[in-house]
Coordinates of C-alpha atoms in Angstrom, one line a residue:
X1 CA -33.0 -27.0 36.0
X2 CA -33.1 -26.1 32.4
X3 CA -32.0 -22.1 32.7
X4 CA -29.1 -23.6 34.8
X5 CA -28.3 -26.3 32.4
X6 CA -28.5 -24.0 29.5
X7 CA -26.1 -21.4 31.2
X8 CA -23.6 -24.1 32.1
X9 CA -23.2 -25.1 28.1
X10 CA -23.5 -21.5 26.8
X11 CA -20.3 -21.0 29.4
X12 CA -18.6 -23.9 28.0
X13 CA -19.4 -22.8 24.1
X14 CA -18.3 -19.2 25.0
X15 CA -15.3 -20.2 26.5
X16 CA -14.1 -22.5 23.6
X17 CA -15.0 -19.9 21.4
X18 CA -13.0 -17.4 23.4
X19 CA -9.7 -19.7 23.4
X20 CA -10.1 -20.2 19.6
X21 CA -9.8 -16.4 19.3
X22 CA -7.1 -16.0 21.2
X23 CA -5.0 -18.7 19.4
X24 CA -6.2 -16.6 16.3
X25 CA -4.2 -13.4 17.5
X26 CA -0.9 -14.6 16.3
X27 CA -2.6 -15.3 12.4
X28 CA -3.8 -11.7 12.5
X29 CA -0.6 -10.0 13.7
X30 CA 0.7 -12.1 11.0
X31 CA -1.8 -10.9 8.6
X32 CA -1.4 -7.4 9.9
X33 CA 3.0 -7.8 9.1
X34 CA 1.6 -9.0 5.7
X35 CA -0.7 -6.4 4.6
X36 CA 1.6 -4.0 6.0
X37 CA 4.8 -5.2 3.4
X38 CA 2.2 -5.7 0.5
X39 CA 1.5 -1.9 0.8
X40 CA 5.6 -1.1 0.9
X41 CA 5.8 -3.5 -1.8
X42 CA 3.1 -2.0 -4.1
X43 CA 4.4 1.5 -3.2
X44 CA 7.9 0.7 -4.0
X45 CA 6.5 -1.4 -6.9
X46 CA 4.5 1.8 -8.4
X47 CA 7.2 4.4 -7.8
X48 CA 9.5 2.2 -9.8
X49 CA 7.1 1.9 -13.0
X50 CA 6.7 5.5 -12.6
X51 CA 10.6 6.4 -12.5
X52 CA 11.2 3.9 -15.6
X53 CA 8.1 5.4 -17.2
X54 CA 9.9 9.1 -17.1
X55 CA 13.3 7.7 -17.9
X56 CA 11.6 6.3 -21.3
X57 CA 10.3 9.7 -21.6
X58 CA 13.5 11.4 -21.5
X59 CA 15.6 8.6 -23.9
X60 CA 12.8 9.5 -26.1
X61 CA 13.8 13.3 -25.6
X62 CA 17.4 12.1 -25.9
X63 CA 17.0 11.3 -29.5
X64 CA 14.9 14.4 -30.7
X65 CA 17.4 16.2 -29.2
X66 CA 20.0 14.5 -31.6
X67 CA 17.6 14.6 -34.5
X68 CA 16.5 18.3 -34.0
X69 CA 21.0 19.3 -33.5
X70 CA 21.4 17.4 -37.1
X71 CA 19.0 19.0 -39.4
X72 CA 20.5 21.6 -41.4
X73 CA 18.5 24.5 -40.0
X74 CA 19.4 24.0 -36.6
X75 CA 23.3 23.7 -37.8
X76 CA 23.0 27.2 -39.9
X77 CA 20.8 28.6 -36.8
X78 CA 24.1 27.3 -34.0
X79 CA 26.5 29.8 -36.2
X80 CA 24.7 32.6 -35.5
X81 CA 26.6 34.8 -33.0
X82 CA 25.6 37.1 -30.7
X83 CA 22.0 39.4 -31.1
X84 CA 20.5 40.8 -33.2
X85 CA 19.1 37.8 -35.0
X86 CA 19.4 38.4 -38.6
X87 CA 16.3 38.9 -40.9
X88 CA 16.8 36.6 -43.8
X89 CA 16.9 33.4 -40.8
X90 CA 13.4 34.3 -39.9
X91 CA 12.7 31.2 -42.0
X92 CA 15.0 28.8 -40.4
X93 CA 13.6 29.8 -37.4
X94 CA 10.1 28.7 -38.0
X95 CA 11.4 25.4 -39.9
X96 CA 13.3 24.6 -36.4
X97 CA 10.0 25.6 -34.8
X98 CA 8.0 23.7 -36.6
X99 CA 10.4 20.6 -36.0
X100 CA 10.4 21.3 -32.1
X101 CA 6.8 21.1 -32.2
X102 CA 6.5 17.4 -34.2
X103 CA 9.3 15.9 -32.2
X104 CA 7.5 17.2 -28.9
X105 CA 4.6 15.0 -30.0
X106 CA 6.4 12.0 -29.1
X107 CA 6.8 12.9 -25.9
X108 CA 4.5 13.7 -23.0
X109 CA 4.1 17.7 -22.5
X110 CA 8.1 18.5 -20.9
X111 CA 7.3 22.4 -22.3
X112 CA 11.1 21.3 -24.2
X113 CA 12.9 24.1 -25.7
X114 CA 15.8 24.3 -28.2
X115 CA 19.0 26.3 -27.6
X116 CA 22.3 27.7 -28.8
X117 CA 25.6 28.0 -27.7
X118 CA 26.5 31.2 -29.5
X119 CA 23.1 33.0 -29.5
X120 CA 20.4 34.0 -27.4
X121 CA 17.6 32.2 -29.7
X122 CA 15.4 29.9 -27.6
X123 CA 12.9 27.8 -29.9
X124 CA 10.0 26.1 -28.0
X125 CA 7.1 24.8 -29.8
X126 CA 5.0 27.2 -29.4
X127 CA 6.8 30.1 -29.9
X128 CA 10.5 31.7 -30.7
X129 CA 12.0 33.7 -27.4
X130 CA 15.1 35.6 -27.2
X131 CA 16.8 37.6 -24.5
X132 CA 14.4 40.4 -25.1
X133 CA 11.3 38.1 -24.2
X134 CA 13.4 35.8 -21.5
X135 CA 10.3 37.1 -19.3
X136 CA 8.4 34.4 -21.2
X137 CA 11.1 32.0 -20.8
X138 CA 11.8 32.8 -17.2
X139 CA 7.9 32.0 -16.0
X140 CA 8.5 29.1 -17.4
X141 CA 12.0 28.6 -15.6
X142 CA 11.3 30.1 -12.3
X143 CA 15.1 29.7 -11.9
X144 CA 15.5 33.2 -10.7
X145 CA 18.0 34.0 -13.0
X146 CA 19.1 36.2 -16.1
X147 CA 18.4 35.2 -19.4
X148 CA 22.8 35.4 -19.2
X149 CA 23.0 33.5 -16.1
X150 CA 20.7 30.6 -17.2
X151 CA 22.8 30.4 -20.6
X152 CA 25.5 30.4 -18.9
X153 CA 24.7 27.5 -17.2
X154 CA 23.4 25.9 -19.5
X155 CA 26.5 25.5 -21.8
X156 CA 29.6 25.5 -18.9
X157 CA 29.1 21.6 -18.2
X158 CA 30.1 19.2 -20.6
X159 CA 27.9 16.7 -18.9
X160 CA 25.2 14.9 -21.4
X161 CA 22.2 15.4 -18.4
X162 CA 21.8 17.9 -15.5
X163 CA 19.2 19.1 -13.7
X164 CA 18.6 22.5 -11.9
X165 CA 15.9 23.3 -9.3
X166 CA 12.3 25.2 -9.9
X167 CA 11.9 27.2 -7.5
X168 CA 9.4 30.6 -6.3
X169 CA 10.5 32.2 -3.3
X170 CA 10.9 28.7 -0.6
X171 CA 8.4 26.1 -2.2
X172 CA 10.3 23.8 -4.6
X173 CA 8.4 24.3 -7.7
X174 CA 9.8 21.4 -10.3
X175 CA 12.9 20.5 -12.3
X176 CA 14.7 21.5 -14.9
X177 CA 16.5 19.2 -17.4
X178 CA 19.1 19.9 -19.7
X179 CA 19.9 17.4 -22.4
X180 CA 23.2 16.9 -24.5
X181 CA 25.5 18.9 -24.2
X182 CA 28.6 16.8 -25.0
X183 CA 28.3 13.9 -27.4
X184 CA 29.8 11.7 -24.9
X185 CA 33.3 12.0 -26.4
X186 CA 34.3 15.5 -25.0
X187 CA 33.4 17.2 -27.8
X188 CA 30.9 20.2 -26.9
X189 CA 27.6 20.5 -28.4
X190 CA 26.4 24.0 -29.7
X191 CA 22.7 22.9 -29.0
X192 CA 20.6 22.1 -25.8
X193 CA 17.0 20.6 -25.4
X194 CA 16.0 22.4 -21.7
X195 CA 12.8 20.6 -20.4
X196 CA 10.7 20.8 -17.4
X197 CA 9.5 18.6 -15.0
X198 CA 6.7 20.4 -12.5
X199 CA 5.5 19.7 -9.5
X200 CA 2.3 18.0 -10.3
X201 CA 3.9 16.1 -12.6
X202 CA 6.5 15.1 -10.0
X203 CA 3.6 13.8 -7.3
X204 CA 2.1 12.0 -9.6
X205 CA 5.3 10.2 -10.2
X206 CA 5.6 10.1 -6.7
X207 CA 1.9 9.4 -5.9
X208 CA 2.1 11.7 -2.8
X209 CA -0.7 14.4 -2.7
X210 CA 1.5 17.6 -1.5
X211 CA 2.0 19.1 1.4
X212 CA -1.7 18.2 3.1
X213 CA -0.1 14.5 3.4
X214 CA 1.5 13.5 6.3
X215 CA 4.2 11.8 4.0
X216 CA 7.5 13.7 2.3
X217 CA 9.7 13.4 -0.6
X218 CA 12.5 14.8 -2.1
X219 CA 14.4 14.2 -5.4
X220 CA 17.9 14.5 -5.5
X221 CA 20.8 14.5 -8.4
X222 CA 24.5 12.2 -8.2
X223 CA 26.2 14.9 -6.0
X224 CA 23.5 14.8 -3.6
X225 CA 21.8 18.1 -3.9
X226 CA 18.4 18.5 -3.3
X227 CA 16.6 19.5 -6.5
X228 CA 12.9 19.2 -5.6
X229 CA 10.6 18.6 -1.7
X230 CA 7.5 18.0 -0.3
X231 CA 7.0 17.9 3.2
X232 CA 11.2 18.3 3.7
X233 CA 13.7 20.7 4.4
X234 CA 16.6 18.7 5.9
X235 CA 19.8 17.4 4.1
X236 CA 20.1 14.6 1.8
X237 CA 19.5 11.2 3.7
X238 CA 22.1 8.0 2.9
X239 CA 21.5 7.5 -0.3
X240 CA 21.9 3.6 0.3
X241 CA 19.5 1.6 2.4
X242 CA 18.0 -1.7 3.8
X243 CA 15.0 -2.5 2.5
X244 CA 11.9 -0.7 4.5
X245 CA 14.5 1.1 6.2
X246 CA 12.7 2.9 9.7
X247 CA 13.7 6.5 10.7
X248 CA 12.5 9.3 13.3
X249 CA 12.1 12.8 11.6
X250 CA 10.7 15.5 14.0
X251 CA 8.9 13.5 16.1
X252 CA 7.2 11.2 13.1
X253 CA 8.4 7.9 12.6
X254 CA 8.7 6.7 8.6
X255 CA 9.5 4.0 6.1
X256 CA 11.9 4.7 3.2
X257 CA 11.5 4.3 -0.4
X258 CA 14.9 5.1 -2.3
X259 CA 14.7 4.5 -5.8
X260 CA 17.8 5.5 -8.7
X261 CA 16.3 6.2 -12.3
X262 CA 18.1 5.6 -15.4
X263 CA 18.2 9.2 -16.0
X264 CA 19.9 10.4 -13.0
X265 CA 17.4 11.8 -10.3
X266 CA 17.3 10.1 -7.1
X267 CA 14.0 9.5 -5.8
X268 CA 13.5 9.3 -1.8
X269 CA 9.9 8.5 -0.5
X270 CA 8.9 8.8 3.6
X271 CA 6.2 6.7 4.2
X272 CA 4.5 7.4 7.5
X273 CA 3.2 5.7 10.0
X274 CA -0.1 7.1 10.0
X275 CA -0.4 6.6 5.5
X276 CA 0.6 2.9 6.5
X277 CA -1.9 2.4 8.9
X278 CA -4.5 4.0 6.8
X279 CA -3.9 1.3 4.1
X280 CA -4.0 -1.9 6.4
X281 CA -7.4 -0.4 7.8
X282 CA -8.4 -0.5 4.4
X283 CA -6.9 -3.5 3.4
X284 CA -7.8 -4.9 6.6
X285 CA -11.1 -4.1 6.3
X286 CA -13.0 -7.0 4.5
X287 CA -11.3 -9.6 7.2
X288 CA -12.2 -8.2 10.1
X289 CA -15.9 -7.8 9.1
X290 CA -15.6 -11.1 7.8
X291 CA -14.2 -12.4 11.2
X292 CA -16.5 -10.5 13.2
X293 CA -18.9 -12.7 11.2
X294 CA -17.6 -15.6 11.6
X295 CA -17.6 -14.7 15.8
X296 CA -21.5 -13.7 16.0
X297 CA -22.2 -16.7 13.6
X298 CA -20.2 -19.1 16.2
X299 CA -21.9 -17.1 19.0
X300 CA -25.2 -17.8 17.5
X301 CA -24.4 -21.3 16.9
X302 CA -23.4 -21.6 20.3
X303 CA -26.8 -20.1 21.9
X304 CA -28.5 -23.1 19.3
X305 CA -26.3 -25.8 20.7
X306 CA -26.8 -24.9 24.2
X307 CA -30.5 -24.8 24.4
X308 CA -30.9 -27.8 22.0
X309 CA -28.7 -29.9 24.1
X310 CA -30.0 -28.3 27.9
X311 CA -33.1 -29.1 26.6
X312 CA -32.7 -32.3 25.5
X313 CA -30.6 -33.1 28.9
X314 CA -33.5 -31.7 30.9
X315 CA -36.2 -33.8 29.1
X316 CA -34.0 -37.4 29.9
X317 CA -33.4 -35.9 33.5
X318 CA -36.9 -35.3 34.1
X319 CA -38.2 -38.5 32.7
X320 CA -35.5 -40.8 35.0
X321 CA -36.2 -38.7 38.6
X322 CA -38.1 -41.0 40.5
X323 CA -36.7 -39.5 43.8
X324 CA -37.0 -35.7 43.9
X325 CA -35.4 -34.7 47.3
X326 CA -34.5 -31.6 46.2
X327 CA -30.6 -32.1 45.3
X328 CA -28.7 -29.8 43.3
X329 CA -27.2 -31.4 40.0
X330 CA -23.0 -30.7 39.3
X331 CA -22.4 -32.8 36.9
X332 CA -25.7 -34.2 35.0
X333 CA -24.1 -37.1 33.1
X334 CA -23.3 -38.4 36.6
X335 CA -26.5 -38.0 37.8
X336 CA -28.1 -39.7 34.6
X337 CA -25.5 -42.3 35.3
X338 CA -26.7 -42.5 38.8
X339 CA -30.3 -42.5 37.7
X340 CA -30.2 -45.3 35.5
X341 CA -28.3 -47.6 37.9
X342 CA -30.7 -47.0 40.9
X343 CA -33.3 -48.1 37.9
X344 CA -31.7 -51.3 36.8
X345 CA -31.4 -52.4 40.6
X346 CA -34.5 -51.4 41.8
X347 CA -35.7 -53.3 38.4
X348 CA -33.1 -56.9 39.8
X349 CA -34.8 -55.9 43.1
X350 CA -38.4 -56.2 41.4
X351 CA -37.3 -59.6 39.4
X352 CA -36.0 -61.5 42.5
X353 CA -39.5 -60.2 44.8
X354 CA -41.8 -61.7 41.3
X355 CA -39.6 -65.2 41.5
X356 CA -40.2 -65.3 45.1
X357 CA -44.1 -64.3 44.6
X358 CA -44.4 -67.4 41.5
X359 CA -42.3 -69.8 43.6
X360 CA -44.6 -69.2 46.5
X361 CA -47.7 -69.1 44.0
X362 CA -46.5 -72.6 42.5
X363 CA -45.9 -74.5 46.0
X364 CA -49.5 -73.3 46.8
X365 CA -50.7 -75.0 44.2
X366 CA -49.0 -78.1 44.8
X367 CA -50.2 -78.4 48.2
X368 CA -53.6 -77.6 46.9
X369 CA -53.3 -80.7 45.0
X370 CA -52.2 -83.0 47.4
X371 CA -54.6 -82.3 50.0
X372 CA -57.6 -83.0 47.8
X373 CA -55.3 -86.2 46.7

């Protein structure tokens, strides 16, 4: 009787338990929507400090730029015309090189260099190039052009920023920036501050770990070229969209970050699938061990219950069968119930047989008395 009564509550526990957690199912898919915004958020949130963080960087580099284009040196060093570079400005040179070098203090390592309209001289801060040591120059550039070509470009916009792609052979290698040109009013500039912007410096920005991840990036400028990838080689996606945006790219679904910096780089993230469900396992984490918990504690508590009570049930049972014929018990309140009634009128049954016994017991007496009169 008590291994059946025991299984009967453990049933009932277990199966109470078992509804709760099914009416919990909703709160975690809920939790599971949650976590999984939080991480879009915090991405979205991170990538943004970072952009704002490099657009400082290059307002910053903005007004070195005008500081280093002001000082006399650089003015005499802009008149110079074509090569070779005379003697007697070997001195200028170093002053402006020695300037580049303080101002690039201010300023994270861009490896910025100074240049002029009219000459070949290309002042960095640690050392003074010309077209005879563009090698240098061009390691740094990875542009794959001339010394001619990249000066060229350099001065045939009147734009105050632009940017131009890094690249060696296929692999996007970084951006280059090229600062102040025009002073905004149409008026050309005869200087330039060229800076670069390299790939590791661009995933960190990005907080995307290269080509191993299963996520992609790609930085873009106003008209909509493409000046830097990871992980991509399609066209520019709409530059607008809704926020957490879903698309399908070969086979691999993704969520898109788009993000426009002060400074005029636009700054697409694809989040995948697989890098979002990552983070709510590890987000996750903590509550489900803490619900798993909570279900072998309840489970445990359940086991306690049900023996406490079977046993307890079992003891009263035992102590109120007066009748054993060998029935089997459904429903052990009713049988209690049953119990105790059969008890009280057996016990009415026992009352009304002693008032019949002392009635009887009292007229013997009486006759007793009258006989001996």
């Amino acid at each position: 009787m008590g291994s059946k009564l025991f299984m009967k509550y453990i049933r009932k526990y277990l199966g109470v338990l078992g509804f709760s957690l099914i009416l919990l199912a909703p709160v975690y898919i809920a939790i599971y929507q949650g976590t999984e915004k939080l991480i879009m958020a915090e991405t979205y949130s991170n990538l943004e400090q970072n952009v704002a963080d490099l657009d400082t960087q290059i307002n910053k580099m903005n007004i070195i730029t005008e500081l280093l284009r002001s000082n006399e040196y650089a003015k005499k060093i802009a008149k110079i015309e074509g090569e070779p570079v005379p003697t007697d400005s070997y001195a200028m040179l170093k002053v402006q090189e020695f300037l580049v070098s303080c101002f690039s203090l201010r300023v994270e390592n861009f490896n910025e260099h100074f240049m002029f309209r009219k000459n070949d001289i290309v002042i960095s801060a640690q050392e003074i190039l010309s077209s005879s040591t563009y090698q240098s120059y061009n390691n740094f550039g990875q542009t794959d052009l001339s010394f001619e070509e990249f000066h060229q470009y350099v001065f045939q916009d009147e734009t105050a920023i632009r940017y131009l792609p890094m690249t060696a052979g296929d692999k996007s290698c970084g951006v280059i920036g090229i600062l102040n040109v025009s002073d905004g009013m149409g008026l050309s500039r005869d200087t330039a501050l060229i800076f670069e912007l390299n790939k590791e410096r661009l995933n960190e920005i990005l907080e995307i770990e290269g080509e191993s991840q299963t996520d992609f990036a790609y930085i873009a400028n106003k008209n909509g070229e493409i000046l830097y990838q990871v992980n991509y080689s399609g066209e520019v996606l709409e530059q607008e969209v809704y926020e957490n945006q879903r698309i399908s790219l070969n086979g691999q679904k993704y969520t898109l970050i788009q993000l426009k910096g002060s400074s005029g780089l636009y700054w697409t993230l694809g989040i995948s699938n697989e890098t979002i469900e990552q983070g709510i396992v590890s987000v996750n984490r903590i509550i489900i061990i803490y619900m798993v918990a909570a279900v072998i504690g309840m489970i445990l508590i359940c086991v306690f219950s049900a023996v406490q009570r079977a046993s307890a049930m079992n003891g009263i049972m035992k102590s109120l069968k007066h009748n054993d014929n060998g029935e089997k018990v459904k429903n052990e309140f009713r049988y209690i119930a049953r119990e105790i009634n059969d008890l009280c009128d057996e016990n009415e049954n026992y009352k009304v047989k002693i008032d019949v016994l002392q009635k009887s017991i009292t007229d013997r007496k009486k006759k007793k008395i009258l006989l001996r009169g």
